[in-house]
mmCIF file of C-alpha atoms and ligand atoms in Angstrom:
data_model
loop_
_atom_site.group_PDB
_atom_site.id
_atom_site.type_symbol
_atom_site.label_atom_id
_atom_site.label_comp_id
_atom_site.label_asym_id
_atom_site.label_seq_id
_atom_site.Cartn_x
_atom_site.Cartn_y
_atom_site.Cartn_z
ATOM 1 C CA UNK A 1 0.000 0.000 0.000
ATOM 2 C CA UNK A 2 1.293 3.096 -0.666
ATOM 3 C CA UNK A 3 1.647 5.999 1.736
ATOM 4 C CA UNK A 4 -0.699 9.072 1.610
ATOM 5 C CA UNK A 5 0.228 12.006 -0.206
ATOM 6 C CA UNK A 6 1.263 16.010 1.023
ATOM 7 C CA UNK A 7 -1.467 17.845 1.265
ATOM 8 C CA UNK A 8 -0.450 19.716 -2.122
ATOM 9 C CA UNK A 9 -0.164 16.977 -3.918
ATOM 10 C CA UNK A 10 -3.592 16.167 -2.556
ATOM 11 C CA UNK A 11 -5.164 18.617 -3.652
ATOM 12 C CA UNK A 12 -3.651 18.072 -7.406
ATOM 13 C CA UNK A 13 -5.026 14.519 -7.570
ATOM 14 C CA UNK A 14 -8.469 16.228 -6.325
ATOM 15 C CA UNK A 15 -8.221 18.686 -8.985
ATOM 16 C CA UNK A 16 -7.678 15.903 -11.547
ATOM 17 C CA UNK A 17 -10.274 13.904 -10.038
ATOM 18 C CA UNK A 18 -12.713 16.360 -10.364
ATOM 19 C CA UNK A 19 -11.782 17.233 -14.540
ATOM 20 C CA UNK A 20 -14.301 13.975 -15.213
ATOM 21 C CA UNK A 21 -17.722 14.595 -12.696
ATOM 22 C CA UNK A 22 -20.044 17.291 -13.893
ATOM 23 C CA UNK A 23 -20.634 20.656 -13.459
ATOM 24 C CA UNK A 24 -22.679 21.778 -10.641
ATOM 25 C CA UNK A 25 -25.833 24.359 -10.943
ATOM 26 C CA UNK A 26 -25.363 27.861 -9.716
ATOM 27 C CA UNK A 27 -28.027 27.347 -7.096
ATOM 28 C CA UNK A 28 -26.476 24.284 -6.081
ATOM 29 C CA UNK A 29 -23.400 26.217 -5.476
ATOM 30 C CA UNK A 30 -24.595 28.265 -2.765
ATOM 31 C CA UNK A 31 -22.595 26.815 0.623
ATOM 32 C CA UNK A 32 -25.044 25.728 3.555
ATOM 33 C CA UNK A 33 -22.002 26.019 5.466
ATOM 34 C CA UNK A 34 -18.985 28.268 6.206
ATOM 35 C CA UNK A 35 -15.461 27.437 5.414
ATOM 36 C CA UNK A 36 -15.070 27.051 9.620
ATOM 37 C CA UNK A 37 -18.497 24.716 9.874
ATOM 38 C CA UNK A 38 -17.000 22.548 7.377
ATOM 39 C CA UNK A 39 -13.457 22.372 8.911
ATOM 40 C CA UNK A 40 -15.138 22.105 12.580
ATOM 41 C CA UNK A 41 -17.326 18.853 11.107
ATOM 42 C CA UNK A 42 -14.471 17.179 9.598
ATOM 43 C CA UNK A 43 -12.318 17.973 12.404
ATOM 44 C CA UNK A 44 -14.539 16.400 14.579
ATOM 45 C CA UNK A 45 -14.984 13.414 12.731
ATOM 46 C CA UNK A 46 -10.883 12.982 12.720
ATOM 47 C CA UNK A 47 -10.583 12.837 15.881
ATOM 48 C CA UNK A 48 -12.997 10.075 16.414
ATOM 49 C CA UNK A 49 -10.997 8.145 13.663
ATOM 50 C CA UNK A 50 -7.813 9.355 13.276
ATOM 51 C CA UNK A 51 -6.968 6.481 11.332
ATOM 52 C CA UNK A 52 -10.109 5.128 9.437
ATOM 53 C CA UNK A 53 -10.188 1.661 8.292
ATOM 54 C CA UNK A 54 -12.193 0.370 5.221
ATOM 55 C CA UNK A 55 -14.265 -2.844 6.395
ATOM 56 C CA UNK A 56 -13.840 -4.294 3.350
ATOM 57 C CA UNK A 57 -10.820 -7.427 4.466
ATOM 58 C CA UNK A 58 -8.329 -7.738 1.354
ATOM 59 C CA UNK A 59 -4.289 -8.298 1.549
ATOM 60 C CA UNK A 60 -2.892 -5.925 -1.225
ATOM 61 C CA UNK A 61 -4.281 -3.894 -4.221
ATOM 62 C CA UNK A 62 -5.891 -6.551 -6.363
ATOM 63 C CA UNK A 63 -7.483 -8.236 -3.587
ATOM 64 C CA UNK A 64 -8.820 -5.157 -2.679
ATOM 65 C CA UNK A 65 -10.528 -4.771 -6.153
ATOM 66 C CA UNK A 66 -12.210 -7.718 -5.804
ATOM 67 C CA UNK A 67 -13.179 -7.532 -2.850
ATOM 68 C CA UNK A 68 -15.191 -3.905 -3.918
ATOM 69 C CA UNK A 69 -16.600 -5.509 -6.875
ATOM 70 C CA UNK A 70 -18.205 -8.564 -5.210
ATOM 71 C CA UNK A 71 -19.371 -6.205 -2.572
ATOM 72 C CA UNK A 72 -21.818 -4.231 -4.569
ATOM 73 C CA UNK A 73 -25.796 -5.023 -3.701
ATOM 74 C CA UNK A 74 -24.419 -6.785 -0.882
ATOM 75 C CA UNK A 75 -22.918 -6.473 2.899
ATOM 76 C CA UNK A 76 -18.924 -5.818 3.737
ATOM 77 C CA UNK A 77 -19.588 -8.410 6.175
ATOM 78 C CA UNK A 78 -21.167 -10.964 3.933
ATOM 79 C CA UNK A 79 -18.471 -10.084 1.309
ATOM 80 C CA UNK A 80 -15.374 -10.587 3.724
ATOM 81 C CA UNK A 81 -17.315 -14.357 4.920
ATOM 82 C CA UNK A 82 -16.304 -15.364 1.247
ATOM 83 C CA UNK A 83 -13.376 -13.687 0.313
ATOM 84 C CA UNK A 84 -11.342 -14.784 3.707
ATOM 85 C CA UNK A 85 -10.974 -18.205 2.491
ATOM 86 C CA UNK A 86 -10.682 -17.143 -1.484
ATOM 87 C CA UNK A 87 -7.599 -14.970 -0.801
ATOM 88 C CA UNK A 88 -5.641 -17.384 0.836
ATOM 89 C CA UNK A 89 -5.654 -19.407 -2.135
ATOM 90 C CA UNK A 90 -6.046 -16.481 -4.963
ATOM 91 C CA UNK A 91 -4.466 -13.336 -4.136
ATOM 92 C CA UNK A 92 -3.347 -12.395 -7.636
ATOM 93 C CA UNK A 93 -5.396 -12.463 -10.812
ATOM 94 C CA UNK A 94 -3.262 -15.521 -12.309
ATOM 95 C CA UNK A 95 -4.162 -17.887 -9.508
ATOM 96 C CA UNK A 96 -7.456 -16.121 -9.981
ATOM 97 C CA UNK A 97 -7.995 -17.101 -12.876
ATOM 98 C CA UNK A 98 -6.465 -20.212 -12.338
ATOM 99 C CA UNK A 99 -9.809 -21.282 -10.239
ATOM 100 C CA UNK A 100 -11.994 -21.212 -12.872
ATOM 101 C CA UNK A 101 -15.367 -19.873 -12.942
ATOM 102 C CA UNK A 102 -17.347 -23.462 -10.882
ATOM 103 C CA UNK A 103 -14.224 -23.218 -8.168
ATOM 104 C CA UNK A 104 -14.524 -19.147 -7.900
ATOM 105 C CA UNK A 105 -17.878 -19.257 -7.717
ATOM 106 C CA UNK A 106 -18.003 -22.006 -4.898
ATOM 107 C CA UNK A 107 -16.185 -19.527 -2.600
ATOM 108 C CA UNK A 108 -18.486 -16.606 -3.648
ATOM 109 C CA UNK A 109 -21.976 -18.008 -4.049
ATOM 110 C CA UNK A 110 -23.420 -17.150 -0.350
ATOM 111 C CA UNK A 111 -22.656 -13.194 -2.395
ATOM 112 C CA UNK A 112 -26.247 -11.472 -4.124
ATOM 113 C CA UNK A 113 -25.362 -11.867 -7.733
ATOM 114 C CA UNK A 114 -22.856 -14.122 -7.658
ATOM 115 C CA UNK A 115 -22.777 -15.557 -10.969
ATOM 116 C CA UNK A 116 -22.475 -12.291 -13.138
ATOM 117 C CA UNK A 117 -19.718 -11.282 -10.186
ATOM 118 C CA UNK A 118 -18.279 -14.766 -10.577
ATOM 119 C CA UNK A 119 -17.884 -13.604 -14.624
ATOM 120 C CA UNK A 120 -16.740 -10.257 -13.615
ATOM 121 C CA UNK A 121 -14.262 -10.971 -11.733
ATOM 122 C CA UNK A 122 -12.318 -13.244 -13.838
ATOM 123 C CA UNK A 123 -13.271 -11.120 -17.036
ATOM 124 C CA UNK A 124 -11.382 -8.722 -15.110
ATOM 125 C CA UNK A 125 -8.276 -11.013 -13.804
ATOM 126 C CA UNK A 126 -7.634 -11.372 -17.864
ATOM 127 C CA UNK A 127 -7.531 -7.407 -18.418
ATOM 128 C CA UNK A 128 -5.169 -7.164 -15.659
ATOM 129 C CA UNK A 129 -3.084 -10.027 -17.102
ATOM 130 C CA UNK A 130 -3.900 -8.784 -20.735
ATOM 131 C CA UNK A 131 -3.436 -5.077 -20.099
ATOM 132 C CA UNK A 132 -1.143 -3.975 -17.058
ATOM 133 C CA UNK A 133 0.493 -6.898 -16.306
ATOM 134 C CA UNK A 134 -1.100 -8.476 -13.722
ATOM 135 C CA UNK A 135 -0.923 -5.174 -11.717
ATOM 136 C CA UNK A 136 -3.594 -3.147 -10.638
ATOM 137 C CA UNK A 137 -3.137 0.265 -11.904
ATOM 138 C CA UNK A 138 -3.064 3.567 -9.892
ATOM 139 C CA UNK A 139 -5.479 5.500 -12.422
ATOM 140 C CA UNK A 140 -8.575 6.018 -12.527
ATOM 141 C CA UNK A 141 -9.333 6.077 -16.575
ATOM 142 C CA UNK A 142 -7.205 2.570 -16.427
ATOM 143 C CA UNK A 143 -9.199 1.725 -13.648
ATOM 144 C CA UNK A 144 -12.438 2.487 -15.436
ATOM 145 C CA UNK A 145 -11.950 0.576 -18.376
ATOM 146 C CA UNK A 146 -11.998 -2.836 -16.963
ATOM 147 C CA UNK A 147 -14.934 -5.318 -16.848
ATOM 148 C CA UNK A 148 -17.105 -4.412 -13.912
ATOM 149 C CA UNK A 149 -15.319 -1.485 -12.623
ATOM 150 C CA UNK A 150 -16.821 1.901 -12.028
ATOM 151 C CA UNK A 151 -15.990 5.394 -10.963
ATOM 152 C CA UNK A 152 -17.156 4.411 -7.183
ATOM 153 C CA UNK A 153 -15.371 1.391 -7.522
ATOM 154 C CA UNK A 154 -12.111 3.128 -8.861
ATOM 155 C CA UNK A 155 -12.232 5.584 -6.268
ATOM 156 C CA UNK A 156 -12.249 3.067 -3.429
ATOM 157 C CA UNK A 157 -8.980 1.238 -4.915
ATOM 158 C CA UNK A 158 -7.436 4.319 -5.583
ATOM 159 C CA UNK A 159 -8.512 5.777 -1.693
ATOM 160 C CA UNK A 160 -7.477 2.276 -0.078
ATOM 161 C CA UNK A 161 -4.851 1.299 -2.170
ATOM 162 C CA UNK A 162 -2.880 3.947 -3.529
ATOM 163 C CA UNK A 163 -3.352 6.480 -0.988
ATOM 164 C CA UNK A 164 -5.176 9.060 -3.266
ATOM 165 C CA UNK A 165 -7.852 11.638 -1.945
ATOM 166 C CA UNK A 166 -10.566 10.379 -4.259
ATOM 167 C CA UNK A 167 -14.234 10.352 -2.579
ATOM 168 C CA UNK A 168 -16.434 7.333 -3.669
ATOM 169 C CA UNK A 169 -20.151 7.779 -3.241
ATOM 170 C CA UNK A 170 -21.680 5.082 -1.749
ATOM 171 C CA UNK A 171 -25.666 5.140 -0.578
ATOM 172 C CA UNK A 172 -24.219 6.417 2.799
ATOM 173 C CA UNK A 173 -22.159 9.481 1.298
ATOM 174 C CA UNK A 174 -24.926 10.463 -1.041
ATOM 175 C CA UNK A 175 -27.418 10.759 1.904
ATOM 176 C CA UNK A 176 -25.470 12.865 3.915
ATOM 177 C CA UNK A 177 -24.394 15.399 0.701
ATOM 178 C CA UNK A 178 -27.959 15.728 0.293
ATOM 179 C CA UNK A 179 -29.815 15.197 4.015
ATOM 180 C CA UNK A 180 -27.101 17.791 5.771
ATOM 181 C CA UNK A 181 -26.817 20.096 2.961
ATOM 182 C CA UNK A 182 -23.353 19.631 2.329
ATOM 183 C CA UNK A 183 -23.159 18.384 -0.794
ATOM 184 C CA UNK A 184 -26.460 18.090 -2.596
ATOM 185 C CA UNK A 185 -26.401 16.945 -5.755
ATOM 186 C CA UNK A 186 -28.862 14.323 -8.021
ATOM 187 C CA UNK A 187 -26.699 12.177 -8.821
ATOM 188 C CA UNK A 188 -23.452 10.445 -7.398
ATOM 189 C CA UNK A 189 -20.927 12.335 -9.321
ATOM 190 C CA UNK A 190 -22.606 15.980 -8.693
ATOM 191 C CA UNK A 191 -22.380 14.712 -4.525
ATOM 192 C CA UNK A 192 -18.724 13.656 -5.601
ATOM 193 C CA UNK A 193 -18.033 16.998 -7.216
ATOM 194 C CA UNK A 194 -19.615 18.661 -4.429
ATOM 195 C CA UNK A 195 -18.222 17.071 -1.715
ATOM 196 C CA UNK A 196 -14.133 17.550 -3.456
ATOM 197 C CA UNK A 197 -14.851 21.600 -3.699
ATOM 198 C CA UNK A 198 -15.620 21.998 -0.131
ATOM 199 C CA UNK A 199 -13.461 19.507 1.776
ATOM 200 C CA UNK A 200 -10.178 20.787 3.476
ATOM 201 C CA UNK A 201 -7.317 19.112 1.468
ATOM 202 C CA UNK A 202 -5.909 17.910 4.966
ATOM 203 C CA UNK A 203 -8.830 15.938 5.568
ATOM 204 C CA UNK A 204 -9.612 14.838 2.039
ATOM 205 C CA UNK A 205 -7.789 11.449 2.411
ATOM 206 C CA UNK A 206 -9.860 10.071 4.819
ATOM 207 C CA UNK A 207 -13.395 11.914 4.061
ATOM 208 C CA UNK A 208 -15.010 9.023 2.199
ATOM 209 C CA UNK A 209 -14.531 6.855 5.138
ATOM 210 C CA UNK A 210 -15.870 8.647 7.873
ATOM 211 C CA UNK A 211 -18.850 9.956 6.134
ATOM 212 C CA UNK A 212 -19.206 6.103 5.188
ATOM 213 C CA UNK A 213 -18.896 5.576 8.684
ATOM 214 C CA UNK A 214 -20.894 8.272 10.371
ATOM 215 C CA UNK A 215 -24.081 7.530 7.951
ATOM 216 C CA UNK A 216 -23.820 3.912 8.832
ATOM 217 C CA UNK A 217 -23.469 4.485 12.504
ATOM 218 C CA UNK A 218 -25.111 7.919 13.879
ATOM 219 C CA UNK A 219 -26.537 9.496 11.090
ATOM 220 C CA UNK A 220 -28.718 6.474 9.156
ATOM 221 C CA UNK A 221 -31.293 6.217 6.647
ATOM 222 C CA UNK A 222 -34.837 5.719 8.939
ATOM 223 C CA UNK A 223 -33.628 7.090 11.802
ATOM 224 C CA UNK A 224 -30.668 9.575 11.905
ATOM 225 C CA UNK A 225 -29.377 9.282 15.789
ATOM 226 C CA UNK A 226 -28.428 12.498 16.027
ATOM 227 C CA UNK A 227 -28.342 12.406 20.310
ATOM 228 C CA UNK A 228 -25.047 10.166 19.603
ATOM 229 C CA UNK A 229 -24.203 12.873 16.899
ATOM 230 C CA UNK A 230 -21.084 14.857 17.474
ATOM 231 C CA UNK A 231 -21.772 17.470 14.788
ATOM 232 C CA UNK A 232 -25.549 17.898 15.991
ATOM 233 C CA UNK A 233 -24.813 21.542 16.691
ATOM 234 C CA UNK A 234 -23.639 22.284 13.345
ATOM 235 C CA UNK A 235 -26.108 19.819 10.966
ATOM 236 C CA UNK A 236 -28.365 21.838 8.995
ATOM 237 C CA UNK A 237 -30.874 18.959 8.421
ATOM 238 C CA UNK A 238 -34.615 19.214 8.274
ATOM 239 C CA UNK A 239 -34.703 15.605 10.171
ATOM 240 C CA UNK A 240 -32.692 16.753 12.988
ATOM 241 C CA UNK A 241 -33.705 15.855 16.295
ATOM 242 C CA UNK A 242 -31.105 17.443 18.759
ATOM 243 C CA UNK A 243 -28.959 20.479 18.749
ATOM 244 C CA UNK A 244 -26.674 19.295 21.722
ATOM 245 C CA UNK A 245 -23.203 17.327 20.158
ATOM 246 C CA UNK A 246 -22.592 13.993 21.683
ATOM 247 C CA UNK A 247 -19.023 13.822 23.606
ATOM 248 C CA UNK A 248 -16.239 14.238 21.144
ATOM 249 C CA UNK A 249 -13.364 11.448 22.027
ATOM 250 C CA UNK A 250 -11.781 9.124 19.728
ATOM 251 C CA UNK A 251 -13.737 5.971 19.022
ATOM 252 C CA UNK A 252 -12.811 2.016 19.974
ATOM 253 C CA UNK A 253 -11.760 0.055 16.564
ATOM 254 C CA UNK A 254 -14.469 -1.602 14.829
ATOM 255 C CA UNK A 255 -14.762 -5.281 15.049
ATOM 256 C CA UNK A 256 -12.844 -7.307 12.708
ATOM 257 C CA UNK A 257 -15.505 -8.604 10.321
ATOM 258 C CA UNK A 258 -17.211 -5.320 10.245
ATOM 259 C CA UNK A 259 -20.101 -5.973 11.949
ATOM 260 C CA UNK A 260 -21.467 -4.088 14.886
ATOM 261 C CA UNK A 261 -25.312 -3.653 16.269
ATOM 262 C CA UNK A 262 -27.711 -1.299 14.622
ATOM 263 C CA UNK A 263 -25.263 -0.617 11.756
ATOM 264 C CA UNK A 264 -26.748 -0.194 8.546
ATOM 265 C CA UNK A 265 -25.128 -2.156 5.535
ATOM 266 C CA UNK A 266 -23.282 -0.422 2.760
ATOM 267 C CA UNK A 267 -24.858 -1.432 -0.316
ATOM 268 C CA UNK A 268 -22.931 -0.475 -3.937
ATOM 269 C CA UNK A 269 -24.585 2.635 -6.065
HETATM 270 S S1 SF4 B 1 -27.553 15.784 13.782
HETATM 271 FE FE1 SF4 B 1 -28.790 14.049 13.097
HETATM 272 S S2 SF4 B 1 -29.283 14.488 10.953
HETATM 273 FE FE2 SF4 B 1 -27.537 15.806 11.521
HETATM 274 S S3 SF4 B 1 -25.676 14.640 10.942
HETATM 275 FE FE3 SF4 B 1 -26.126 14.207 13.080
HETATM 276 S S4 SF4 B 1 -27.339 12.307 12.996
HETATM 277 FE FE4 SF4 B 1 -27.423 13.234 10.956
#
């Protein structure tokens, strides 16, 4: 894994990031928030995670891309029950391959859509093979053009993996761009473009994972628990319920196979 970039060079791969995702509508423009709210909410949120973890289980790069393409429709928990025992026997797209699609999709078949994953997956072991070597590439445009990969998906690999401030928009990060105001947009890529104009470069790194985290934790989809919120005071959404912030202190480590009570799953968008 490679280490995180400075916080200039950040910002540059944000910049470039943001060339592809659309252009946003005047009105949509308009910040709910001040420079300072936005700094105070992600500050908070870093120090209850200073280091936030992806619960996605994977041992290098490919892995890692497999893991995020098996996981779409369907649970990081769920996901990581299969892939535990798959890696230890495939962690490269030429064993991979190797398996065959009845042997992959033994290990993956307890996964929603298994079969066209099952496909995907090794479609995308030849590309890798075919087209980079049997690396996975540190690009997003590379990234895109292989079998089952999209711009969430790419921006999750190139986040975990490569240590590059790209946001993905999962069901969780979309809700919050829109429900707090912070990032509204109608579509995944305007909450994407959104969310990379207004977030700090020092906190862009980790950004996708604790809004991730927070809307599958505090601030879910029924029922946004915003007593056990620590940016209550500064939320601007209609569904709030308290004003008070919850204590701000770093948080305990999330279980290893990612599951916790009352958390609400991350499903691919
Ligand atoms: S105060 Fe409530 S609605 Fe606002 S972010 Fe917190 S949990 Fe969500």
């Amino acid at each position: 894994m490679q280490k995180p970039k400075s916080k200039s060079a950040a910002r540059t791969a944000a910049s470039a990031g943001r060339d592809a995702l659309p252009r946003v509508r005047a009105s949509a423009r308009r910040p709910r928030y001040s420079e300072d709210e936005v700094r105070e909410i992600f500050r908070r949120f870093a120090v209850q995670r200073p280091e936030p973890k992806g619960e996605l289980e994977h041992v290098n790069a490919f892995t890692l891309l497999v893991a995020v393409v098996l996981s779409a429709q369907a649970t990081d928990a769920g996901v990581n029950k299969a892939t535990r025992p798959l890696f230890v026997v495939a962690d490269t797209p030429r064993k991979m391959l190797a398996l065959g699609e009845a042997r992959l999709g033994d290990y993956v078949k307890t996964i929603g859509l298994w079969r066209n994953k099952t496909k995907n997956v090794l479609a995308l072991c030849e590309a890798l093979i075919r087209d980079h070597g049997g690396e996975v590439p540190a690009d997003r445009d590379a990234l895109t053009k292989l079998p089952g990969v999209g711009r969430k998906t790419a921006n999750v690999v190139l986040n975990m993996a490569f240590g590059q401030p790209t946001l993905a928009v999962d069901t969780h990060v979309f809700r919050l761009g829109n429900r707090l105001g912070l990032a509204p947009g109608k579509t995944p890529d305007e909450v994407e473009a959104a969310f990379l104009r207004i977030i700090p470069p020092e906190y862009l790194r980790h950004a996708h994972h604790w809004l991730i985290l927070h809307g599958r934790y505090v601030c879910k989809a029924r029922k946004p628990e915003c007593q056990a919120c620590v940016i209550a005071d500064l939320c601007k959404a209609a569904e709030k319920t308290s004003a008070v912030p919850a204590p701000l202190a770093e948080l305990a480590p999330l279980p290893a196979d990612g599951t916790i009570d009352g958390a609400e799953p991350t499903t691919a968008s």
